[in-house]
Coordinates of C-alpha atoms and ligand atoms in Angstrom, one line a residue:
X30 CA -176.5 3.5 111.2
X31 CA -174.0 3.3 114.6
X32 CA -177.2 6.2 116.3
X33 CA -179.8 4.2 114.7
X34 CA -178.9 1.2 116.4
X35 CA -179.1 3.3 119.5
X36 CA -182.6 4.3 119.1
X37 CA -183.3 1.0 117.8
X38 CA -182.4 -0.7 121.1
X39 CA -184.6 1.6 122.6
X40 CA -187.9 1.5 121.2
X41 CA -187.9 -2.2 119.9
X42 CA -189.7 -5.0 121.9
X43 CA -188.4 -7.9 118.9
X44 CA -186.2 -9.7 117.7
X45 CA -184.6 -8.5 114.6
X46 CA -180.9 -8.1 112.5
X47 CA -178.7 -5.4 113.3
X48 CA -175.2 -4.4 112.1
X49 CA -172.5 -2.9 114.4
X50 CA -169.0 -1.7 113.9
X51 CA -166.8 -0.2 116.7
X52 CA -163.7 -1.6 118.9
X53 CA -163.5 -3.6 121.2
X54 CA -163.4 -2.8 124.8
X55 CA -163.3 -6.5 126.7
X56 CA -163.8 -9.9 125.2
X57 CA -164.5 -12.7 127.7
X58 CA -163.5 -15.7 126.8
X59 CA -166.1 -19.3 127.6
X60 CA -166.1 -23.1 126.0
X61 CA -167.9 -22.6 123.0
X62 CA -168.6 -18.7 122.7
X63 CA -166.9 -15.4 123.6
X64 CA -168.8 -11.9 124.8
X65 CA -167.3 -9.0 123.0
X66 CA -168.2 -5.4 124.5
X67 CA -167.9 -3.1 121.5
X68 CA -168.3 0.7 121.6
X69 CA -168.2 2.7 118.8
X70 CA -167.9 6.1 120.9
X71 CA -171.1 7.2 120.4
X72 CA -172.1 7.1 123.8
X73 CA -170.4 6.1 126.7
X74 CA -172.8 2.3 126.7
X75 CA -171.0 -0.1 125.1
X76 CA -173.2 -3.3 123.6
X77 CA -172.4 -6.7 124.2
X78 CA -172.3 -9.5 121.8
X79 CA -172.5 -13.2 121.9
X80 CA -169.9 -15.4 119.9
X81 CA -171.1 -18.8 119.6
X82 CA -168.9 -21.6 118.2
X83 CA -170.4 -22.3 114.4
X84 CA -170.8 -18.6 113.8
X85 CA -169.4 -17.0 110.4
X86 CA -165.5 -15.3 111.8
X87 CA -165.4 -17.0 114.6
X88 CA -161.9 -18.2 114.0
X89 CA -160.7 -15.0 114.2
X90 CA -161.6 -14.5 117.4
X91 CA -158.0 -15.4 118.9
X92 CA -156.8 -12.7 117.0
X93 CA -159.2 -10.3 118.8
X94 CA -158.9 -8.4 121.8
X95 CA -159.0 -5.2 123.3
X96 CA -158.6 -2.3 121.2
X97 CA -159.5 -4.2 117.9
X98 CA -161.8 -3.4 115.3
X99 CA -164.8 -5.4 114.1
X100 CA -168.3 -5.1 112.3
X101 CA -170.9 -7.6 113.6
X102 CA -174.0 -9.0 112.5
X103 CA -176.5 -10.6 114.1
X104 CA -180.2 -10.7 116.3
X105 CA -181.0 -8.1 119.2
X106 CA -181.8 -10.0 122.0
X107 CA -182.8 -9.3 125.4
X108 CA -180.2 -9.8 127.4
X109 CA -180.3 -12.4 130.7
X110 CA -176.9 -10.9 131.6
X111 CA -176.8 -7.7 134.3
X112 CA -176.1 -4.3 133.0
X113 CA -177.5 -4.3 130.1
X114 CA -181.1 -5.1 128.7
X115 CA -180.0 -5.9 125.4
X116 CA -177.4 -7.7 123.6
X117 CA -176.4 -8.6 119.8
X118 CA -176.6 -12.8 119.1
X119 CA -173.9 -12.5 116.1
X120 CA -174.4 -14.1 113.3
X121 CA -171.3 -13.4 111.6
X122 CA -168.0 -11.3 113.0
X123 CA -165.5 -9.5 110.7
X124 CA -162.4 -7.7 112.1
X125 CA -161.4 -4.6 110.3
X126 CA -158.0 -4.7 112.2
X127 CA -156.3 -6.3 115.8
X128 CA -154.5 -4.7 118.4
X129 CA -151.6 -6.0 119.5
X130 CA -150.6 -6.7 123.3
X131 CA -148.8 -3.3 123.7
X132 CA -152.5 -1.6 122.7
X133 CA -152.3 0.9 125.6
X134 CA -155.5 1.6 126.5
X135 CA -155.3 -2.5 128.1
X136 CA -156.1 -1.8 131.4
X137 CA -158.4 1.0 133.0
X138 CA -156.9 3.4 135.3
X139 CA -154.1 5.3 134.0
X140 CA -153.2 8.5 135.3
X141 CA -154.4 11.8 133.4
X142 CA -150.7 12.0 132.7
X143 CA -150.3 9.2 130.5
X144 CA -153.4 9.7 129.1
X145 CA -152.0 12.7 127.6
X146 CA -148.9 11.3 126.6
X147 CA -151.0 9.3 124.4
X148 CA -153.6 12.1 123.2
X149 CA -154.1 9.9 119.9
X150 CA -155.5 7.4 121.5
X151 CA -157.5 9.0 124.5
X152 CA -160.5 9.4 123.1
X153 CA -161.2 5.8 122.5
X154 CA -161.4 6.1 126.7
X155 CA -164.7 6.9 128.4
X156 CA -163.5 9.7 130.0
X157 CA -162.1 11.4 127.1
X158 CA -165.0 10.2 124.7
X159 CA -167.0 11.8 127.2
X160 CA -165.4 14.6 127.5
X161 CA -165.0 15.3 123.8
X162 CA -168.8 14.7 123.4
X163 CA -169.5 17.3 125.4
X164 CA -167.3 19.1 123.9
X165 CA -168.8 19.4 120.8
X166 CA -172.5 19.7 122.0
X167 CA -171.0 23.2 124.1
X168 CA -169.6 24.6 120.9
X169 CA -173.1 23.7 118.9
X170 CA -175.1 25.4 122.2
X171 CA -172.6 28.3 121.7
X172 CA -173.9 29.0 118.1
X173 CA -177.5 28.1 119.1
X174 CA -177.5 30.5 121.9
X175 CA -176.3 33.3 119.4
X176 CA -178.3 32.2 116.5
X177 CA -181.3 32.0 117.9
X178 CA -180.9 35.9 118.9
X179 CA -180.3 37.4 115.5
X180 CA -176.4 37.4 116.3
X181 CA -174.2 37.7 113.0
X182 CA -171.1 35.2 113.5
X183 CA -168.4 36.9 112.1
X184 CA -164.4 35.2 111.2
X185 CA -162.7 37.3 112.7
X186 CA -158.7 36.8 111.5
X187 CA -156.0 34.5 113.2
X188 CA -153.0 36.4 111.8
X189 CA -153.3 40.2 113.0
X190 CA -150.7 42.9 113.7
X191 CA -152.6 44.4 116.5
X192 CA -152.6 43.3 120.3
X193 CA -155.9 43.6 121.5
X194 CA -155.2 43.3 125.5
X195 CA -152.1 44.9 125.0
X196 CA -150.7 42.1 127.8
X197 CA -147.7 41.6 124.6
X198 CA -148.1 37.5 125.0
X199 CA -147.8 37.5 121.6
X200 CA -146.2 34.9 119.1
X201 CA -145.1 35.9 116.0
X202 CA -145.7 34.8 112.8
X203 CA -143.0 35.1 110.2
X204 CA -141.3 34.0 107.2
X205 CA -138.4 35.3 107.7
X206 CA -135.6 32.6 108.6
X207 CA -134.5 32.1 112.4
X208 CA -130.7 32.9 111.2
X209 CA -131.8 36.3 110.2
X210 CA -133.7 37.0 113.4
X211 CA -131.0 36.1 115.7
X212 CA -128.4 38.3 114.0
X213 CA -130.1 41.3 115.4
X214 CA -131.3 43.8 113.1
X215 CA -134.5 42.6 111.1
X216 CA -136.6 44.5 108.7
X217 CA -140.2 43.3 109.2
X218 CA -141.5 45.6 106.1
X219 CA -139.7 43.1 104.4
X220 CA -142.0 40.1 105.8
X221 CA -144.8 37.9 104.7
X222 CA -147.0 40.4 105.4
X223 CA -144.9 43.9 105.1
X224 CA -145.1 44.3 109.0
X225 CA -144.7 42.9 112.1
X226 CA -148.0 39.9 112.8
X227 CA -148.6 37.9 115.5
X228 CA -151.2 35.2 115.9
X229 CA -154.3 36.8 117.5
X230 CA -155.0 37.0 121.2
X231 CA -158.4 37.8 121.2
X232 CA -161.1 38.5 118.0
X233 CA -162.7 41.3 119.7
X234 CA -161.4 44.6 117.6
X235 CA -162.6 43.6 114.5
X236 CA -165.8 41.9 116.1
X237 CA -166.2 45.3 117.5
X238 CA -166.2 46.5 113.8
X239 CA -169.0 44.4 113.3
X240 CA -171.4 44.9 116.0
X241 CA -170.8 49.0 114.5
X242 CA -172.3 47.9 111.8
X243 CA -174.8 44.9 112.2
X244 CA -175.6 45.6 115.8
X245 CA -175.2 41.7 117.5
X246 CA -172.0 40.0 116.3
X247 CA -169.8 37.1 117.8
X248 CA -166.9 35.1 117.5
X249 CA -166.2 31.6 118.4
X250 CA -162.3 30.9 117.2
X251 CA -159.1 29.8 118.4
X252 CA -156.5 32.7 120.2
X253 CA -153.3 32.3 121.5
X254 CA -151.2 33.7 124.2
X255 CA -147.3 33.2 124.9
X256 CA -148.2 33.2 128.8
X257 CA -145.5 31.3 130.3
X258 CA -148.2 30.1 133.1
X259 CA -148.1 26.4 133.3
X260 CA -151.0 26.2 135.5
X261 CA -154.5 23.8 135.0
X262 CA -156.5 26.7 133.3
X263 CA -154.0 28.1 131.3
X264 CA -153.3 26.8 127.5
X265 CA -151.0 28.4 124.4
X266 CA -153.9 27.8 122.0
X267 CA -157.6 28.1 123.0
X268 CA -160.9 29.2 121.9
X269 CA -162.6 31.9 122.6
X270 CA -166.1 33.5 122.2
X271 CA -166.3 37.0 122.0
X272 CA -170.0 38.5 121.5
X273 CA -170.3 41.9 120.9
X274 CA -173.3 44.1 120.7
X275 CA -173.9 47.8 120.2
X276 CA -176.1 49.7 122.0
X277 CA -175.7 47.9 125.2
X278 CA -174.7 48.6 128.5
X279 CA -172.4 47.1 130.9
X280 CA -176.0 46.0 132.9
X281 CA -176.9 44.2 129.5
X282 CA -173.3 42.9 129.0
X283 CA -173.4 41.2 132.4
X284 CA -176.8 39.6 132.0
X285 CA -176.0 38.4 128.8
X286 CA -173.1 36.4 129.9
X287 CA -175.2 35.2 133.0
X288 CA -177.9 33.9 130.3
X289 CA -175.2 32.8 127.8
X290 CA -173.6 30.5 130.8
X291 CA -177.0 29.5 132.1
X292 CA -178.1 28.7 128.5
X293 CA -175.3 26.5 127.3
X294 CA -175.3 24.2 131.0
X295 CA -178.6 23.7 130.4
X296 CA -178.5 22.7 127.0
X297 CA -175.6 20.1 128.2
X298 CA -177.2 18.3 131.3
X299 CA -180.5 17.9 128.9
X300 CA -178.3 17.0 125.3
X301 CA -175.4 14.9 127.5
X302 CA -177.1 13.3 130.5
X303 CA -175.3 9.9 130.4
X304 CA -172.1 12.1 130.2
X305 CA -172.4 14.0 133.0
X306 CA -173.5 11.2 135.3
X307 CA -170.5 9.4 134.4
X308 CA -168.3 12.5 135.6
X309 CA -170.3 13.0 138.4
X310 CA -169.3 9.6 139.5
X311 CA -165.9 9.3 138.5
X312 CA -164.3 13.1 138.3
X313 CA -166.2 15.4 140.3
X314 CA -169.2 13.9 142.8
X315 CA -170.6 17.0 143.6
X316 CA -170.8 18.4 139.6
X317 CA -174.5 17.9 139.7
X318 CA -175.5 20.0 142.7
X319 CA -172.9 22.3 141.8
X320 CA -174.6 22.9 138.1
X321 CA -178.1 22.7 139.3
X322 CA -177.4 25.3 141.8
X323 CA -175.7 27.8 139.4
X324 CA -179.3 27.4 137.1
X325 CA -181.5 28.2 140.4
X326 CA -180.1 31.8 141.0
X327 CA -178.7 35.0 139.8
X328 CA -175.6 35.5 139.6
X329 CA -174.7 38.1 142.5
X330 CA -172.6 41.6 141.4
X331 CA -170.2 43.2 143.4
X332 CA -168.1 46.0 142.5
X333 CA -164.1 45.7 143.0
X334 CA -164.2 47.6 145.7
X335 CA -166.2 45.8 147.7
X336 CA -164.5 42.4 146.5
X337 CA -161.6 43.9 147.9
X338 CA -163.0 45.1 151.3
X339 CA -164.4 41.3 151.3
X340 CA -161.2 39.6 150.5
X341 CA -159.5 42.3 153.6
X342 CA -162.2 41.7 155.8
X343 CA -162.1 37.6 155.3
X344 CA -159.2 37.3 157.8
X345 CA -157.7 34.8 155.6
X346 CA -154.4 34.1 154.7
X347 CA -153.6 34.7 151.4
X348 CA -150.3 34.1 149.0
X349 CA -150.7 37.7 148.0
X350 CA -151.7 40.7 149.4
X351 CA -154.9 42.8 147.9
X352 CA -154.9 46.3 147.8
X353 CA -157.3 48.7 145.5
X354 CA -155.9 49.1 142.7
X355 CA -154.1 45.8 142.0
X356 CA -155.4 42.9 140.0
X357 CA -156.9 40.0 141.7
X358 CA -155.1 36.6 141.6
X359 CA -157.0 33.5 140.9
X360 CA -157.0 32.9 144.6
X361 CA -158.8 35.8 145.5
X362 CA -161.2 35.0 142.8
X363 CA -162.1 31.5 144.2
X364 CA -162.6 33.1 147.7
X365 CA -165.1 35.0 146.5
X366 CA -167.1 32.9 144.6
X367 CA -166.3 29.7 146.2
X368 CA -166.4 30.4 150.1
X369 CA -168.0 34.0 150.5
X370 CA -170.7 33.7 147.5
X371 CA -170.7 30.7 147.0
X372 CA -172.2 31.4 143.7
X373 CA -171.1 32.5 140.4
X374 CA -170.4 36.4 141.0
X375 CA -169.7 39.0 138.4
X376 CA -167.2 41.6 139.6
X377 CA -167.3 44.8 137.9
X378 CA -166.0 48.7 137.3
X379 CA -162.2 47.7 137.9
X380 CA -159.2 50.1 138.7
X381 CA -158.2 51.3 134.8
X382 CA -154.6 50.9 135.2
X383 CA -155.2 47.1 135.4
X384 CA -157.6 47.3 132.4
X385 CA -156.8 47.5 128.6
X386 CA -157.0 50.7 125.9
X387 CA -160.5 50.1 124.7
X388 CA -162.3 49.7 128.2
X389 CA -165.3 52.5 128.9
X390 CA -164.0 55.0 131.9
X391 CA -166.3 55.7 134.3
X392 CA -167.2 58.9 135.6
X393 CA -165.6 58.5 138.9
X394 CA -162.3 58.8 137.0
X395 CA -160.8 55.8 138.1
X396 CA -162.6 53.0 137.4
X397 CA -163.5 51.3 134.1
X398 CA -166.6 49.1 132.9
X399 CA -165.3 45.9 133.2
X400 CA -167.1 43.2 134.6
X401 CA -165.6 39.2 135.2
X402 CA -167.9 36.5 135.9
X403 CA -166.2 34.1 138.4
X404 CA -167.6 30.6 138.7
X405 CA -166.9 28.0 141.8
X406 CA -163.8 25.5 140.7
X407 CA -162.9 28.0 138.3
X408 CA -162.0 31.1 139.0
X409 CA -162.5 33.3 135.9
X410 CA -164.8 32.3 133.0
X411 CA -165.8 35.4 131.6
X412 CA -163.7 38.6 131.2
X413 CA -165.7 41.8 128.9
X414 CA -166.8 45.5 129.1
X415 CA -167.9 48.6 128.0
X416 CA -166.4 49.9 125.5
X417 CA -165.1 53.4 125.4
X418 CA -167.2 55.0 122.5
X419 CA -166.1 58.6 123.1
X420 CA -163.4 59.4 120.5
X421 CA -161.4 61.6 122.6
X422 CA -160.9 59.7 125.7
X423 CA -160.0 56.8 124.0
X424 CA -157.6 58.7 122.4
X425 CA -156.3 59.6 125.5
X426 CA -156.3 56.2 126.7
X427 CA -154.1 54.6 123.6
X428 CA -151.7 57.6 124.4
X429 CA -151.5 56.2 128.2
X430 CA -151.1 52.8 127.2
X431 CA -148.6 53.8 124.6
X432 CA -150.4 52.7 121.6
X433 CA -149.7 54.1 118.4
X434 CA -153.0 55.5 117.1
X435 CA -151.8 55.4 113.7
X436 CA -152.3 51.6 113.6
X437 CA -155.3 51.5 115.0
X438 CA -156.7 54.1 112.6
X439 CA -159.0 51.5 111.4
X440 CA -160.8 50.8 115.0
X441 CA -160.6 54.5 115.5
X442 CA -163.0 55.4 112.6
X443 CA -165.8 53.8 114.4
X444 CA -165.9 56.5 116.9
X445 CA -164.9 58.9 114.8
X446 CA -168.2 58.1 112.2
X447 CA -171.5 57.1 113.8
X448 CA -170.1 55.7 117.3
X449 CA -172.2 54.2 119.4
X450 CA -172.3 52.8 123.1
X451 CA -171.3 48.8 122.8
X452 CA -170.5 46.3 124.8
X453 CA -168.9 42.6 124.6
X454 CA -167.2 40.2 126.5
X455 CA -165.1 36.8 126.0
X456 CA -165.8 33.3 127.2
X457 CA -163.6 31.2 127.5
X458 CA -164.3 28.0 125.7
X459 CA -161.9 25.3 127.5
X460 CA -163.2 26.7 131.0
X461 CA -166.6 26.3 130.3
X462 CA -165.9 22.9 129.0
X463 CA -164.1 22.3 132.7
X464 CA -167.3 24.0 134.8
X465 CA -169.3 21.7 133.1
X466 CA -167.7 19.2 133.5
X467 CA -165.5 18.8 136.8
X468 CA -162.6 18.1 134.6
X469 CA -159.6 19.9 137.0
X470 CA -157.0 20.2 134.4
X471 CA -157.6 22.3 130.7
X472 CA -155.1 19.8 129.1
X473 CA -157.8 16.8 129.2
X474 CA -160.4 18.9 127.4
X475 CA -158.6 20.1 124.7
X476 CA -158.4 17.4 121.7
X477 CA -154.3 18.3 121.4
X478 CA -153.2 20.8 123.7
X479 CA -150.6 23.3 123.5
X480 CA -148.6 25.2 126.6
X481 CA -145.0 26.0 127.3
X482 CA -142.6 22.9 126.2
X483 CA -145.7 20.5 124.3
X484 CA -146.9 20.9 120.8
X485 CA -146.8 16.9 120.5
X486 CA -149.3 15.7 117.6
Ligands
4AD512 O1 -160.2 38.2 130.0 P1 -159.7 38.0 128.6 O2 -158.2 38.2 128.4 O3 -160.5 39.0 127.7 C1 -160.3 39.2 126.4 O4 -159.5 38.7 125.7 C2 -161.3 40.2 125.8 N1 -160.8 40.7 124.5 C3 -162.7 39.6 125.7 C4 -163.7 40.5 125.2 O5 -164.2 41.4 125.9 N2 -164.2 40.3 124.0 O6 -160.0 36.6 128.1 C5 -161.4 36.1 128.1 C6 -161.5 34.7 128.7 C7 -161.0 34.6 130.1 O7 -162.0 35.0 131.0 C8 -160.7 33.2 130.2 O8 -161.9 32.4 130.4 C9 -160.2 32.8 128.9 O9 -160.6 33.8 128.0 N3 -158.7 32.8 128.8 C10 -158.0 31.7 128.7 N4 -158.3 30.4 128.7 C11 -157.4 29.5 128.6 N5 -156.1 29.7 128.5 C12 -155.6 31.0 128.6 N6 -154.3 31.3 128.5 C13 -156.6 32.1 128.7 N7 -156.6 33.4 128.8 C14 -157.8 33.8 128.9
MG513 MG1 -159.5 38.6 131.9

């Protein structure tokens, strides 16, 4: 009914009854009528209504005002008023609840860090209504992207005992009581699960298992990491997608991120217009140029060693040093892509000792098939690779990263029967939600989130 009325408003030239239910975002208050705005967070518009003395519920309008709920009846009307070209004539006015003076959401213009102290609430705002729109349009362009390519979306679990980026930001997941932990000594075999588990930090092992088998596989789910990094684009809990596809290159790999980013802005600034006109106007005024540029080109490659001679050769003062061989800090990463490119830019073959187990070695001996795509306001979005398909040097990797091979017997047996050369790579979801949309900090596009010191709700 609430989109209907949308599309009702705008194809109809007459007069006719329509039913709305929402909350209210202002009532103004004449002799002998009131205008209510109501929204019902379908889209950022809200509608305006007419209250005219003699109409069924009117009486209750002293009891309504901002933030309270009501269904209304009544005639669509063009509107004489500005900002709007229609308007509801009610015929009758029922509240499903009011909002008391203390409603919080009163006045416009709170900081982004009370509107997080109130998370519950926020996305009865436009900003977070936006935001949360948008939201769930990316994650719907995510599948589409992969569906409409024959990719198999695969659960991939939550609760794992293996530690895929072997970075050990791990939390663990246990039954056995905190009393017993802090004593010292504990016995894991005798846990939930017979073993030490963590919550996962990445779905990419077992999606690898997958891709061995159906070819195209992906993963779009929630990981975790016990990084103590309080920064804007770091959360405890976020999603990732992880696509992973056999037979494939690193070349493939990094042109199927380029066309996976490409593919989901697109689908937003066509699905989400109104959206992203509101946050180019109120977050980030230069989001649309930004986005439209980032469709026109490709996305330019450089190797690591050439990023480094860049970030060398910039003459500009940096909070650390770069040197081949070390990893590059975020603002190294926003040099490149922001000032020297300024374009998205996919670095690639990285020094291995900065690189996990599983990552492809290339024949120079010291590098590894890694590519990250690095995005302007950003940093990086995308982190993937080749995958190291030939049993005996990833043997000899997990031996230098001090893995035990018999735990990983299980992502061993797909080299050992049938390997083949794959590649993959993860996306992270809450970044792309903040590329999209200028939001600055990844606590305002996650619903509830959670980093060092805040679980709340
Ligand atoms: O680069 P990362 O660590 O790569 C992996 O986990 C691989 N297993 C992916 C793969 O090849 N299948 O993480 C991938 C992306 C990063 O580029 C970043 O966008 C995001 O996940 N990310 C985070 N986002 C929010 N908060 C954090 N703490 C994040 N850590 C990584
Ligand atoms: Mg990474």
């Amino acid at each position: 009914m609430k989109r209907d009325l949308i599309k009702y408003i705008l194809i109809t030239e007459n007069e006719k009854d329509v039913y709305i239910q929402g909350w209210v975002r202002t009532k103004r208050d004449s002799k002998g009528f009131a205008f209510l705005e109501v929204n019902d967070g379908s889209s950022l518009k809200n509608i305006q209504a007419i209250v005219e003395e003699g109409v069924k519920g009117f009486d209750l309008l002293k009891n309504i005002s901002t933030g309270a709920s009501v269904a209304i009846t009544g005639s669509l009307v063009p509107s004489p008023g500005k900002g709007q070209k229609w308007e509801i004539k009610a015929k009758e006015i029922n509240m499903y609840g009011e909002a008391p003076a203390d409603y919080p959401l009163q006045k416009k213009g709170h900081t982004l860090e009370f509107m997080r102290e109130i998370a519950h609430l926020r996305p009865r705002s436009n900003l977070f209504g936006a935001i949360f729109r948008v939201r769930s349009r990316l994650a719907y362009a995510v599948h589409k992207f992969f569906q409409e390519r024959d990719f198999v979306y695969v659960h991939t679990p939550i609760v794992t005992a293996s530690d895929c980026e072997g970075a050990g930001d791990l939390f663990r997941v246990t039954t056995i009581p905190h009393e017993v932990i802090k004593d010292g000594k504990v016995d894991y075999a005798r846990d939930f699960f017979g073993k030490s588990t963590y919550l996962t930090v990445s779905g990419q092992l077992e999606g690898e298992l997958f891709a061995t088998a159906l070819s195209n596989a992906y993963t779009f789910g929630p990981t975790f990491r016990a990084e103590n990094s309080n920064t804007a684009r770091h959360a405890a809990e976020f999603w990732m997608i992880e696509p992973e596809m056999a037979f494939a290159d690193l070349d493939l790999n990094m042109q199927t991120a380029e066309d996976f980013v490409k593919f989901l802005l697109k689908d937003v600034m066509e699905n989400c217009k109104s959206d992203l006109e509101f946050f180019s106007s109120f977050v980030d005024k230069k989001l649309m140029e930004r986005l439209s540029g980032v469709l026109e080109k490709p996305f330019v490659r450089c190797t690591y060693t050439d990023a480094v001679d860049l970030i060398k050769k910039s003459g500009k003062k940096f909070e650390f040093n770069v040197e081949w061989g070390i990893d590059l800090q975020t603002e190294h990463e926003r040099y490149l892509t922001e000032e020297h490119f300024k374009s998205p830019v996919i670095i690639y073959n990285y020094p291995k000792q900065i690189k996990p187990f599983y990552m492809r070695k290339n024949d120079d001996g010291k590098t590894v098939a890694a590519m990250d795509v690095l995005v302007p306001g950003i940093g990086e979005l995308i982190g993937g690779s080749q995958r190291e398909e030939r049993l005996d040097i990833l043997q000899a990797n997990m031996e230098e990263h001090g893995l035990n091979q018999k735990d990983y017997y299980w992502y061993l047996d797909t080299r050992k029967y049938g390997t083949v050369p794959h590649s993959g790579f993860g996306l992270g979801f809450e970044r792309m939600i903040m590329f999209a949309t200028g939001v600055s900090n990844i606590r305002d596009v996650i619903p509830f989130p959670r980093t060092p010191k805040n679980a709340e709700f």
